[in-house]
CSV table of C-alpha atoms (C1' of nucleotides) in Angstrom, one decimal:
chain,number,residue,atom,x,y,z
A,1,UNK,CA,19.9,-21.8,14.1
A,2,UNK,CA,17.2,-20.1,15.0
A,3,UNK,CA,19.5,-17.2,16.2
A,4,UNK,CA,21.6,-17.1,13.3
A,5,UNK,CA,18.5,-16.4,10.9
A,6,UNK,CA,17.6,-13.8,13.3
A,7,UNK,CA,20.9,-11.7,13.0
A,8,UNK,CA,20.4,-11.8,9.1
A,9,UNK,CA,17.3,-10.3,9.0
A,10,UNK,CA,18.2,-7.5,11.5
A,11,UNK,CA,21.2,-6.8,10.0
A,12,UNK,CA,19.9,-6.4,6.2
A,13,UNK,CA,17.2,-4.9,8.3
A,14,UNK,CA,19.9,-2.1,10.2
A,15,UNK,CA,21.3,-2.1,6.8
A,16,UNK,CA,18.9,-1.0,5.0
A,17,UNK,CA,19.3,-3.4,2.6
A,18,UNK,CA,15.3,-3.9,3.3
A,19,UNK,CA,14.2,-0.8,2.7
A,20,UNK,CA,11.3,0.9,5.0
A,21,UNK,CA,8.4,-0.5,4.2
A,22,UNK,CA,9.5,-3.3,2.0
A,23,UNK,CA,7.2,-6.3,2.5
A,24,UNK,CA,8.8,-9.3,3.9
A,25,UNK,CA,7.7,-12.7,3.2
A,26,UNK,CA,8.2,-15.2,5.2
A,27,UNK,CA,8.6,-18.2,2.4
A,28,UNK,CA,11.2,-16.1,0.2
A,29,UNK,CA,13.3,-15.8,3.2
A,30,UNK,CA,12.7,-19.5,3.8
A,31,UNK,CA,13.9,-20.5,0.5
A,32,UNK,CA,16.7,-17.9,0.6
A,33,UNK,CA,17.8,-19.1,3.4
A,34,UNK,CA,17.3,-22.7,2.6
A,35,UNK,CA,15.2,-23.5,5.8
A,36,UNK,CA,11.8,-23.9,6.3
A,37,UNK,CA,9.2,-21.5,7.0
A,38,UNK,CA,9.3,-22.3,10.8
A,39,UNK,CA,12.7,-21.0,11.8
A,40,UNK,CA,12.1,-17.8,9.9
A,41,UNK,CA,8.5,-16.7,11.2
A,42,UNK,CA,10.1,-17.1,14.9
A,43,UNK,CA,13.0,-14.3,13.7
A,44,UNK,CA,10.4,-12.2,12.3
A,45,UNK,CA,8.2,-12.9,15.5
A,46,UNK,CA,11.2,-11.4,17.1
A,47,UNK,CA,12.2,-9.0,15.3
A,48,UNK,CA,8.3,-7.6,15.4
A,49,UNK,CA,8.7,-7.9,19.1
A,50,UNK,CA,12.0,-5.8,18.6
A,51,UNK,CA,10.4,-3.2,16.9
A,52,UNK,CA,12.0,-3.4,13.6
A,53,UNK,CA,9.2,-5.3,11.6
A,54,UNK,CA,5.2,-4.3,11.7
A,55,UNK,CA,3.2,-7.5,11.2
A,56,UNK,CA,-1.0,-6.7,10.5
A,57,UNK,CA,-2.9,-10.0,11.1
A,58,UNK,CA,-3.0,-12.0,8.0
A,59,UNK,CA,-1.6,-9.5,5.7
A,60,UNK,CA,2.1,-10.0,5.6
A,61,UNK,CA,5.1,-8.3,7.5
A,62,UNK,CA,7.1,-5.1,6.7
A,63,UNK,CA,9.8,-3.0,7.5
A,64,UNK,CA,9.0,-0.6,10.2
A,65,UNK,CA,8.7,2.9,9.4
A,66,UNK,CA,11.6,5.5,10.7
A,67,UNK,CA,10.6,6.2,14.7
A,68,UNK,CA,9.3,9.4,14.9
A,69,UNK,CA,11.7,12.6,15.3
A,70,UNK,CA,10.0,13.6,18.7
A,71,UNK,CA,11.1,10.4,20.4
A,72,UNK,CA,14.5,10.7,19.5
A,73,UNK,CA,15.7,12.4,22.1
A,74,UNK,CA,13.9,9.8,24.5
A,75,UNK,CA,15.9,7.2,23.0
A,76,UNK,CA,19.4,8.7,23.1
A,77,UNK,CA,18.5,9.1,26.9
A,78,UNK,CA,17.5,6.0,27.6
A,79,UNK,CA,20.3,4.6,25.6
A,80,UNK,CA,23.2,6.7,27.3
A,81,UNK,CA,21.3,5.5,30.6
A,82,UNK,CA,21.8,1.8,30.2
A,83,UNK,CA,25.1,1.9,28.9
A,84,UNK,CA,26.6,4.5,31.5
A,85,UNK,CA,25.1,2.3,34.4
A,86,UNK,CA,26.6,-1.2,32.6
A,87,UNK,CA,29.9,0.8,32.0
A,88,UNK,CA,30.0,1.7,35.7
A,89,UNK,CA,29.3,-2.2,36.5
A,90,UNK,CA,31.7,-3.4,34.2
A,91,UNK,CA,34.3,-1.4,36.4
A,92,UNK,CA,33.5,-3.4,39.2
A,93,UNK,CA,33.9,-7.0,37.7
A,94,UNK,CA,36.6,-5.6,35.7
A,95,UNK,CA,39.5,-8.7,36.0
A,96,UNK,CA,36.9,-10.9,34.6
A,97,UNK,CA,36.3,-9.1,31.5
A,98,UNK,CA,38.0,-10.6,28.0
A,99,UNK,CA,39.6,-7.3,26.7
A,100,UNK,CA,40.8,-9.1,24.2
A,101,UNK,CA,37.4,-9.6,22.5
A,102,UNK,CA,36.7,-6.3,22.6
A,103,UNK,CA,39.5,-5.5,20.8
A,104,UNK,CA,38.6,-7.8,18.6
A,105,UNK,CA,35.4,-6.2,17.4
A,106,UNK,CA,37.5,-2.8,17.5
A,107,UNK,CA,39.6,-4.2,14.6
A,108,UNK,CA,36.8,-5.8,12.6
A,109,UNK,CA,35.1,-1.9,12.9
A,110,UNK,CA,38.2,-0.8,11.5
A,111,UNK,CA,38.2,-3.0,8.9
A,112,UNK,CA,34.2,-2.2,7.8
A,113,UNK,CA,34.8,1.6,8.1
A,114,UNK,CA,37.5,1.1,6.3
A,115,UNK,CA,35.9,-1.1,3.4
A,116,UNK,CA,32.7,1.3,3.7
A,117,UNK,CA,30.6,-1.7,4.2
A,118,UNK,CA,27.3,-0.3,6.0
A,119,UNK,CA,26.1,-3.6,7.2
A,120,UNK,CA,29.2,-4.4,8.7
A,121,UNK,CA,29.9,-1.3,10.4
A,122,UNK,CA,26.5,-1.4,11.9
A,123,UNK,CA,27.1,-5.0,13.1
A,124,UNK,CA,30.3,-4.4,15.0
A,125,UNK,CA,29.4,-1.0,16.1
A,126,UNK,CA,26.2,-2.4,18.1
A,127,UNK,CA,28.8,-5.4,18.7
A,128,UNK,CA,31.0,-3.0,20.4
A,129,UNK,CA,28.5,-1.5,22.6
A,130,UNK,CA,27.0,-4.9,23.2
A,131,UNK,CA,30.3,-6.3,24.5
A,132,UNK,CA,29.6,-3.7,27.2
A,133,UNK,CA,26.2,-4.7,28.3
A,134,UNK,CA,26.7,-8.1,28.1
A,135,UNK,CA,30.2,-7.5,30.7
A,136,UNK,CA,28.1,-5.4,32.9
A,137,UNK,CA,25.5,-8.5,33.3
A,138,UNK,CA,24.6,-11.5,31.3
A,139,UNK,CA,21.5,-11.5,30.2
A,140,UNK,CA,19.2,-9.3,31.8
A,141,UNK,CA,19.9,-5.7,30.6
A,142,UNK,CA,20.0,-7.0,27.3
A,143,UNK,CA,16.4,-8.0,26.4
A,144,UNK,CA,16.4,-3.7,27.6
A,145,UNK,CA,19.0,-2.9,26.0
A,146,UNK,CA,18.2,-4.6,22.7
A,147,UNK,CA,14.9,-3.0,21.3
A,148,UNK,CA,15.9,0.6,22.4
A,149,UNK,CA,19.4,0.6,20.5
A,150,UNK,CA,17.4,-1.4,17.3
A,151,UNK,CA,15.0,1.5,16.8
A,152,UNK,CA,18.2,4.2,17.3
A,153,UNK,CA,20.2,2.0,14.4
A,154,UNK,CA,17.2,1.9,11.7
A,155,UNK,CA,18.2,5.6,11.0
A,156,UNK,CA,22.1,5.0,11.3
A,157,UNK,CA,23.2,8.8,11.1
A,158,UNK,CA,27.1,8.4,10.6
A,159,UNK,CA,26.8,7.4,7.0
A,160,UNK,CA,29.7,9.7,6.2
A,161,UNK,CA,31.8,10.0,8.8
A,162,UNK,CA,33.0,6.2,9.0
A,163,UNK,CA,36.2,6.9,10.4
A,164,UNK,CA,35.3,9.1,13.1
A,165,UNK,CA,32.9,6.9,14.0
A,166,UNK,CA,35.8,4.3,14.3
A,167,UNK,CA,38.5,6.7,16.1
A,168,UNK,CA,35.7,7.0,18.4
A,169,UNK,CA,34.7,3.8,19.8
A,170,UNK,CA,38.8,3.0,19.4
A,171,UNK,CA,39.5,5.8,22.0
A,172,UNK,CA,36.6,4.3,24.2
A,173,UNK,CA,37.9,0.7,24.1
A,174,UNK,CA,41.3,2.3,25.2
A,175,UNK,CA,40.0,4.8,27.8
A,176,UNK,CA,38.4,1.0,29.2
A,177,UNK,CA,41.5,-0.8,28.9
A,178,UNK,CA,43.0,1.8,30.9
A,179,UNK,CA,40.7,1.5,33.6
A,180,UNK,CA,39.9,5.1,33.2
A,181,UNK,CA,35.9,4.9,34.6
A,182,UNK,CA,36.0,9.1,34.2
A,183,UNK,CA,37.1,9.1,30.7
A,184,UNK,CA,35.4,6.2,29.4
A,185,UNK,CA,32.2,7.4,30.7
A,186,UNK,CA,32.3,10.4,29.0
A,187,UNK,CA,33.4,9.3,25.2
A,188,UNK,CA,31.3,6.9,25.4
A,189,UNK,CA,28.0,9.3,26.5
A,190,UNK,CA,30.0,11.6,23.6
A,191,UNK,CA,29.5,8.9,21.1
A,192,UNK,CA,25.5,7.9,21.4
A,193,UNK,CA,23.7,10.5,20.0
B,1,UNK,CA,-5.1,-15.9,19.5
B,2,UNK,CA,-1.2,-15.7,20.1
B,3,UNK,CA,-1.8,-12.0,21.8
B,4,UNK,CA,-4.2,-14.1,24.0
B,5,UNK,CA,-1.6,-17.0,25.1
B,6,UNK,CA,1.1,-15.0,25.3
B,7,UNK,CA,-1.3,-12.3,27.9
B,8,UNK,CA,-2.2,-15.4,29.6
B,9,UNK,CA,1.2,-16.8,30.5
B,10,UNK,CA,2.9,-13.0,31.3
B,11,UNK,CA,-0.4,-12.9,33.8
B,12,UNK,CA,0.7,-16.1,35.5
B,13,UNK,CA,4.0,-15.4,35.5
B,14,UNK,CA,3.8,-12.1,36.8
B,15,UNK,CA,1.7,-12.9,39.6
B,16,UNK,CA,3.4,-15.4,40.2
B,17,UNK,CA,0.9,-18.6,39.8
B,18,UNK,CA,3.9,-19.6,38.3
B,19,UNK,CA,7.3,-19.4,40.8
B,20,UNK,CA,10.7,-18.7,40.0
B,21,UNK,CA,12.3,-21.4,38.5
B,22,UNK,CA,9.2,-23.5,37.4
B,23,UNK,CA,9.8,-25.2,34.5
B,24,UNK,CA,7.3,-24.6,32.3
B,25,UNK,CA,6.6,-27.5,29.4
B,26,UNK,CA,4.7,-26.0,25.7
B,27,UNK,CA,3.2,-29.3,25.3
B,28,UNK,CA,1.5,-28.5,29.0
B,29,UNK,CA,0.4,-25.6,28.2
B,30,UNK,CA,-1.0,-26.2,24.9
B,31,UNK,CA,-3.3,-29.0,26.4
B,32,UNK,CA,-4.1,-26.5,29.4
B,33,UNK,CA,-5.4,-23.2,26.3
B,34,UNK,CA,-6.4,-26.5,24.8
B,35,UNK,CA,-4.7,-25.5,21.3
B,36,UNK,CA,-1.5,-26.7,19.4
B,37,UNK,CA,2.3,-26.3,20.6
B,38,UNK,CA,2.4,-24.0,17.7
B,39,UNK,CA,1.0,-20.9,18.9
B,40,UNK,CA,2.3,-21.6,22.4
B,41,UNK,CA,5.7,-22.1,21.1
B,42,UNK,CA,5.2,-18.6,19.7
B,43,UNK,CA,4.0,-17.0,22.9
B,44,UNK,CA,6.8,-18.6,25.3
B,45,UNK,CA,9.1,-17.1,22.7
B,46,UNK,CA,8.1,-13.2,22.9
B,47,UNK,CA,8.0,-13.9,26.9
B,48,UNK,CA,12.0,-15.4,26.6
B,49,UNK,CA,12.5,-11.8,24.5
B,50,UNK,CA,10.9,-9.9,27.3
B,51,UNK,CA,12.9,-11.8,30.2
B,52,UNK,CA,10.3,-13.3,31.8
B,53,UNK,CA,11.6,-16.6,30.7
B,54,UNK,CA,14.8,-18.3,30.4
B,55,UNK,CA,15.6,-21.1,27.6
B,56,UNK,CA,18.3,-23.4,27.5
B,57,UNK,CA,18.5,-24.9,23.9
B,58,UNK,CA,16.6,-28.8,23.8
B,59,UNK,CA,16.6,-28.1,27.2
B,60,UNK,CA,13.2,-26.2,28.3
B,61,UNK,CA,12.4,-23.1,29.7
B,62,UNK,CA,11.7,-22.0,33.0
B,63,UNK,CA,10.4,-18.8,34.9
B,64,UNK,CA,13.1,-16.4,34.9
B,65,UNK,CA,15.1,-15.9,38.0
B,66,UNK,CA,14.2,-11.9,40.1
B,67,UNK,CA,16.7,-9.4,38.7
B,68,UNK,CA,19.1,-8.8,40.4
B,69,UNK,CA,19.2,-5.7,43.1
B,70,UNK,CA,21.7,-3.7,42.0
B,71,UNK,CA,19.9,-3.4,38.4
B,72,UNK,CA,16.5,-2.0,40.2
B,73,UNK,CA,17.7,1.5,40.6
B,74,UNK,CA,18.2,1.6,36.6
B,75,UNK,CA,15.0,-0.4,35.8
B,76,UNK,CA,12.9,2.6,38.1
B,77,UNK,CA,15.2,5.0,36.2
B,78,UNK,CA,14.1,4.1,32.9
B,79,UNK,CA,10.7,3.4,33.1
B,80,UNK,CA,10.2,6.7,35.2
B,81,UNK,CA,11.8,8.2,31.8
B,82,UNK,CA,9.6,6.5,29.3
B,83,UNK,CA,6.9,7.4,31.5
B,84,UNK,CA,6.8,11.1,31.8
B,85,UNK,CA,7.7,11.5,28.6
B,86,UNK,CA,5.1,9.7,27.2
B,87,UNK,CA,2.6,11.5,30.0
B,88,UNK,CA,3.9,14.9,28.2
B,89,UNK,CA,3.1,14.1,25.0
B,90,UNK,CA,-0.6,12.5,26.0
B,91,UNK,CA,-1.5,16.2,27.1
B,92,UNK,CA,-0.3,17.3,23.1
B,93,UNK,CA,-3.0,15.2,22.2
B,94,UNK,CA,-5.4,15.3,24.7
B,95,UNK,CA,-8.5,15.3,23.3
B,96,UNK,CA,-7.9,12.3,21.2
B,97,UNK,CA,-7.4,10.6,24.2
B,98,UNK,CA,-10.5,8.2,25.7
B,99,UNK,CA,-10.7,9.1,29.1
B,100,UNK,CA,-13.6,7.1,29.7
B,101,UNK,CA,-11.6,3.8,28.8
B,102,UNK,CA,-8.8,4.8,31.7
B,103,UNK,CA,-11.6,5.4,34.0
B,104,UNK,CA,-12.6,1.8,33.3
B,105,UNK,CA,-9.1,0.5,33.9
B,106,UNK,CA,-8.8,2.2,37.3
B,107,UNK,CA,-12.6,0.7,38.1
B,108,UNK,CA,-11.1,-2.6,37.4
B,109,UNK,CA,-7.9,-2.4,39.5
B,110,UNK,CA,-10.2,-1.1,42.2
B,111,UNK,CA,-12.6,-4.3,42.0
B,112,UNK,CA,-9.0,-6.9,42.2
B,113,UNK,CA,-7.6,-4.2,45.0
B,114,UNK,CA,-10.8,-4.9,47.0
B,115,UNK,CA,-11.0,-8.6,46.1
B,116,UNK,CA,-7.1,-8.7,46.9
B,117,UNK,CA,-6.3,-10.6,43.5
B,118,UNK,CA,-2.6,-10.8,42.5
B,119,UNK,CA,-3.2,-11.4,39.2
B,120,UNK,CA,-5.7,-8.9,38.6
B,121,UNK,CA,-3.9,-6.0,40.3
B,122,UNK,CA,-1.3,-6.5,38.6
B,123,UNK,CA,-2.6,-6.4,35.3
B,124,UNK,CA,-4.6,-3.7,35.4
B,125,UNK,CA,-2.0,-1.7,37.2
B,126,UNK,CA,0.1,-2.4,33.8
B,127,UNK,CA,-2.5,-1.7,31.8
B,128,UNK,CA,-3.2,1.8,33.9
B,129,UNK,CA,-0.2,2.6,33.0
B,130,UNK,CA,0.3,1.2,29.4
B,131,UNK,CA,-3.3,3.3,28.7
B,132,UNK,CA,-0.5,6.0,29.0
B,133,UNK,CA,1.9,4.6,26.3
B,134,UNK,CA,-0.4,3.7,23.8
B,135,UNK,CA,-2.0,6.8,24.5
B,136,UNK,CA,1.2,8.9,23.9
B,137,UNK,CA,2.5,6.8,20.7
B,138,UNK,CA,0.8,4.2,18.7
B,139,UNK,CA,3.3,0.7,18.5
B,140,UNK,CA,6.6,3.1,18.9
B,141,UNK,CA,6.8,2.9,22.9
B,142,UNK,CA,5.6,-0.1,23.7
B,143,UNK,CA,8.2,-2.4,22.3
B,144,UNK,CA,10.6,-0.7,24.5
B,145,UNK,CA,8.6,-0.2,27.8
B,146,UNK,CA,7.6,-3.3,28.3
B,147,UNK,CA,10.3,-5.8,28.4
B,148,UNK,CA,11.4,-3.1,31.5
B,149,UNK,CA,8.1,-2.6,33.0
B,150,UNK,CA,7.6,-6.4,32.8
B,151,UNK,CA,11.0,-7.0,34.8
B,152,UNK,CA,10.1,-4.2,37.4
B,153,UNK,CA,6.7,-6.3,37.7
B,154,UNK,CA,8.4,-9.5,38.7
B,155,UNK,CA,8.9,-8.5,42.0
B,156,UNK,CA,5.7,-6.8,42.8
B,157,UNK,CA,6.4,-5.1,45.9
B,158,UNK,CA,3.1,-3.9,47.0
B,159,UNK,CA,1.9,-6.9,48.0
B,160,UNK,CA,0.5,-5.8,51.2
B,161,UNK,CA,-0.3,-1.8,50.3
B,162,UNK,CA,-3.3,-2.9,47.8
B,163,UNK,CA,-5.6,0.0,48.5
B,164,UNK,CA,-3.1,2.3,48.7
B,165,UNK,CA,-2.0,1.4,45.6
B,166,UNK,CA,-5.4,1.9,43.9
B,167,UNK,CA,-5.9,5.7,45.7
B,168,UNK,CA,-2.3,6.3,43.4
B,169,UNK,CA,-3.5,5.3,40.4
B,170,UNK,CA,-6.9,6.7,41.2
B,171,UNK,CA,-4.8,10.6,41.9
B,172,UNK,CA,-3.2,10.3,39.0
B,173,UNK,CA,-6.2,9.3,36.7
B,174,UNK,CA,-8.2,12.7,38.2
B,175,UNK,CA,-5.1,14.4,37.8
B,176,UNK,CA,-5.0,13.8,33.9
B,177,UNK,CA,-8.4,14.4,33.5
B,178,UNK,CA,-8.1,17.5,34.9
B,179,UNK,CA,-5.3,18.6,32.6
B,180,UNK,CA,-2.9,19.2,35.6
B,181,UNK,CA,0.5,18.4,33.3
B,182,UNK,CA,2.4,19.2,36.8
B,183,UNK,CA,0.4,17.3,39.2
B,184,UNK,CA,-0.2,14.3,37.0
B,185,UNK,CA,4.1,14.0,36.2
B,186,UNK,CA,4.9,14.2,40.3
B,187,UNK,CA,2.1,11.8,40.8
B,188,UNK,CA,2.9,9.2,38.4
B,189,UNK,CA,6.9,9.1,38.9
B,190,UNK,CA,5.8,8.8,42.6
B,191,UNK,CA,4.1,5.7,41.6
B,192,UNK,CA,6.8,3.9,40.1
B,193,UNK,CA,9.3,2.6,42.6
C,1,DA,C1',30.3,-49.9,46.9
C,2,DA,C1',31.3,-46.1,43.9
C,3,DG,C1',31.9,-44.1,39.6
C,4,DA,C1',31.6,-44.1,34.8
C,5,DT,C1',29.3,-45.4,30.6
C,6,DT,C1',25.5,-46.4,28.0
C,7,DC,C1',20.7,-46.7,27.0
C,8,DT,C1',16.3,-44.8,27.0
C,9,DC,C1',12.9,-41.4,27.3
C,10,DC,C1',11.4,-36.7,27.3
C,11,DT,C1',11.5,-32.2,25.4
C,12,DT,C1',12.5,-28.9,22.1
C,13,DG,C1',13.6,-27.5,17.0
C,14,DG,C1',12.4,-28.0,12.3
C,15,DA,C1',9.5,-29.5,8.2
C,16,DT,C1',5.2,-30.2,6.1
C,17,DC,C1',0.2,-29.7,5.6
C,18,DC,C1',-4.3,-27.6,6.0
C,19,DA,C1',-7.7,-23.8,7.2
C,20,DT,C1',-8.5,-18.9,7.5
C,21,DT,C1',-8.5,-14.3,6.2
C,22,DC,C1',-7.4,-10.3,3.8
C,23,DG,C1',-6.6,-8.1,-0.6
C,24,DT,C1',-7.3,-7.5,-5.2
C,25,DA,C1',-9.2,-7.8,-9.5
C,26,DA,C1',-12.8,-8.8,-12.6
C,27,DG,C1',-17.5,-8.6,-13.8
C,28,DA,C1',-22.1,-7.0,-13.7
C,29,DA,C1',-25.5,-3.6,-12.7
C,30,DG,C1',-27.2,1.0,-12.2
D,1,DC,C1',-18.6,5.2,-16.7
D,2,DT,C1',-18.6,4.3,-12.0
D,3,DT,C1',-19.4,1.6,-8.2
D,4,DC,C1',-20.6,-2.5,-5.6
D,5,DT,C1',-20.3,-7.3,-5.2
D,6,DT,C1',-18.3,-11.5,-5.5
D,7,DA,C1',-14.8,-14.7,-6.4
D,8,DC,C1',-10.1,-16.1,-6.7
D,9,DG,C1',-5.4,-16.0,-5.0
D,10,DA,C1',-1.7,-15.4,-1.9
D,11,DA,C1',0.3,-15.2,2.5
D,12,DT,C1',-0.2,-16.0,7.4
D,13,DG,C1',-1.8,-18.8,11.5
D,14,DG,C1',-2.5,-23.2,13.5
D,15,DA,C1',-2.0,-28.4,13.7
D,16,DT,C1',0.6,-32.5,13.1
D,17,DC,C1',4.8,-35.2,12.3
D,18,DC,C1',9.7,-36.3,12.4
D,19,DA,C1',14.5,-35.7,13.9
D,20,DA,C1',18.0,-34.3,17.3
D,21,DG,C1',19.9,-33.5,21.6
D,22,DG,C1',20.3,-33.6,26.5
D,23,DA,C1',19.1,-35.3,31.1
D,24,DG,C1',18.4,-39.1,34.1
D,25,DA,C1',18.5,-43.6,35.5
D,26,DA,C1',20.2,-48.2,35.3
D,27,DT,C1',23.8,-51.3,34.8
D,28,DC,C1',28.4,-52.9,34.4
D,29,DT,C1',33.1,-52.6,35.7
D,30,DT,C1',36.8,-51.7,38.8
DNA sequence: AAGATTCTCCTTGGATCCATTCGTAAGAAG
DNA sequence: CTTCTTACGAATGGATCCAAGGAGAATCTT
């Protein structure tokens, strides 16, 4: 449950359907949500951990502020690090991965590029890259993975180009599929920026 | 008061008071800090985001198990990344930067070196080197150094090469106060292995 | 005697309540 | 009129209470 109230908040969050700086309060999300404060201050406890909310003591929650421009580039790095290294790992468990899921989320991207619906796209594109950290290993590049790709999603720079976005991640699921480790590598290194 | 619980537990964990696997109880704890399961709850929850825990749901949480091997050369990767970088942009602002509080950090880790305590090199060896990432970026770096410096930690591997250790972090602290950008980076990215 | 089923207890997860603290606004004094 | 002080209010942080779920042990049946 717990979980579920999490992915809410980050994805209006990613969204930006919380703008930067908007404060959050912990018993209008409570009542929103319909649960009680408890649940809710451990998402935002999170999500503070995560990097996406700034808590000051006693004085209320907000939206973090855009990561600076100068660490950007540190990001992308570290980013296209982890998920070169889980794509190379994924290679070598690569009959035990459900391709089928993946494809899954590939469609539902489709669908929210399609239907220009920002908090979707956002969902299912860190979905899509997800699905390759968590093939790579289960559980322990994630808690990683997770806070650097958060900070790279709050400014979310394809807001135009939905579809390309889309053709892109479509030829990296098939490049996988393929069992092409050369290709794959390199659209997906092509497509984190 | 959180921040304190949650530093205490990470110490014991990291230094391994408490082992691999232990399962660890909030009601325990909370009669151990001698305050609520509230704030404990809290505490063991940012530790499960950082990895240092796992949680089954209604089922308890334990001491995470080591990472596995064949992540370790991507853990040194990254945090030699994060590093240097932030170590570059310390010397952009260098003379906001409190030298003297460093200097007390690396008296400190030379006090548990001598007195060969676990738990105090080990924190102050993270806090040597988180001096540098606060000192680089206020609350941007952190959230995304620590959950890998924290996992790189769990298998301390100096356990026998304490003073050694200590001359390392002593080179690197002279080096930074001399300004030496060069000297400073090939010192500290020979630190981290 | 071995296995399965059920009962019980222990632990977490959620809800509610109270204290604490910070911010803001209003009022009074200079 | 401006500024400082004080008081009130709102939101978090901590403590306590209740429900839910799983693990383990004991017992019953085959």
């Amino acid at each position: 449950m717990r979980e579920q109230i999490t992915e809410r908040i980050r994805s209006e969050v990613l969204s930006q359907q919380l703008p930067v700086g908007t404060r959050v309060r912990e018993e209008a999300l409570a009542k929103q949500f319909g649960v009680s404060r408890a649940p809710v201050r451990d998402a935002l406890l999170q999500l503070t951990s995560e990097g996406l909310l700034v808590a000051k003591p006693n004085c209320g929650m907000s939206v973090a502020p855009l990561p600076d421009k100068a660490i950007q580039p540190l990001v992308v790095a570290l980013r296209k690090r982890i998920e070169s290294f889980s794509l190379a790992r994924l290679f070598g468990r690569f009959e035990s991965i459900d391709l089928e899921a993946h494809a899954e989320i590939v469609g539902r991207l489709k669908e929210a590029c399609q239907a220009a619906d920002l908090s979707q796209v956002v969902y299912y594109d860190m979905a899509f890259h997800r699905f390759i950290i968590d093939a790579a290993d289960d559980r322990q590049l994630v808690s990683m993975w997770l806070p650097i790709v958060s900070r790279m999603m709050l400014n979310y720079s394809r807001h135009q180009n939905w579809m390309e976005s889309y053709e892109e991640h479509a030829a990296i699921a098939e490049a996988i599929r393929a069992g092409d480790r050369q290709l794959s590598r390199r659209l997906l290194l092509e497509n984190i920026l």
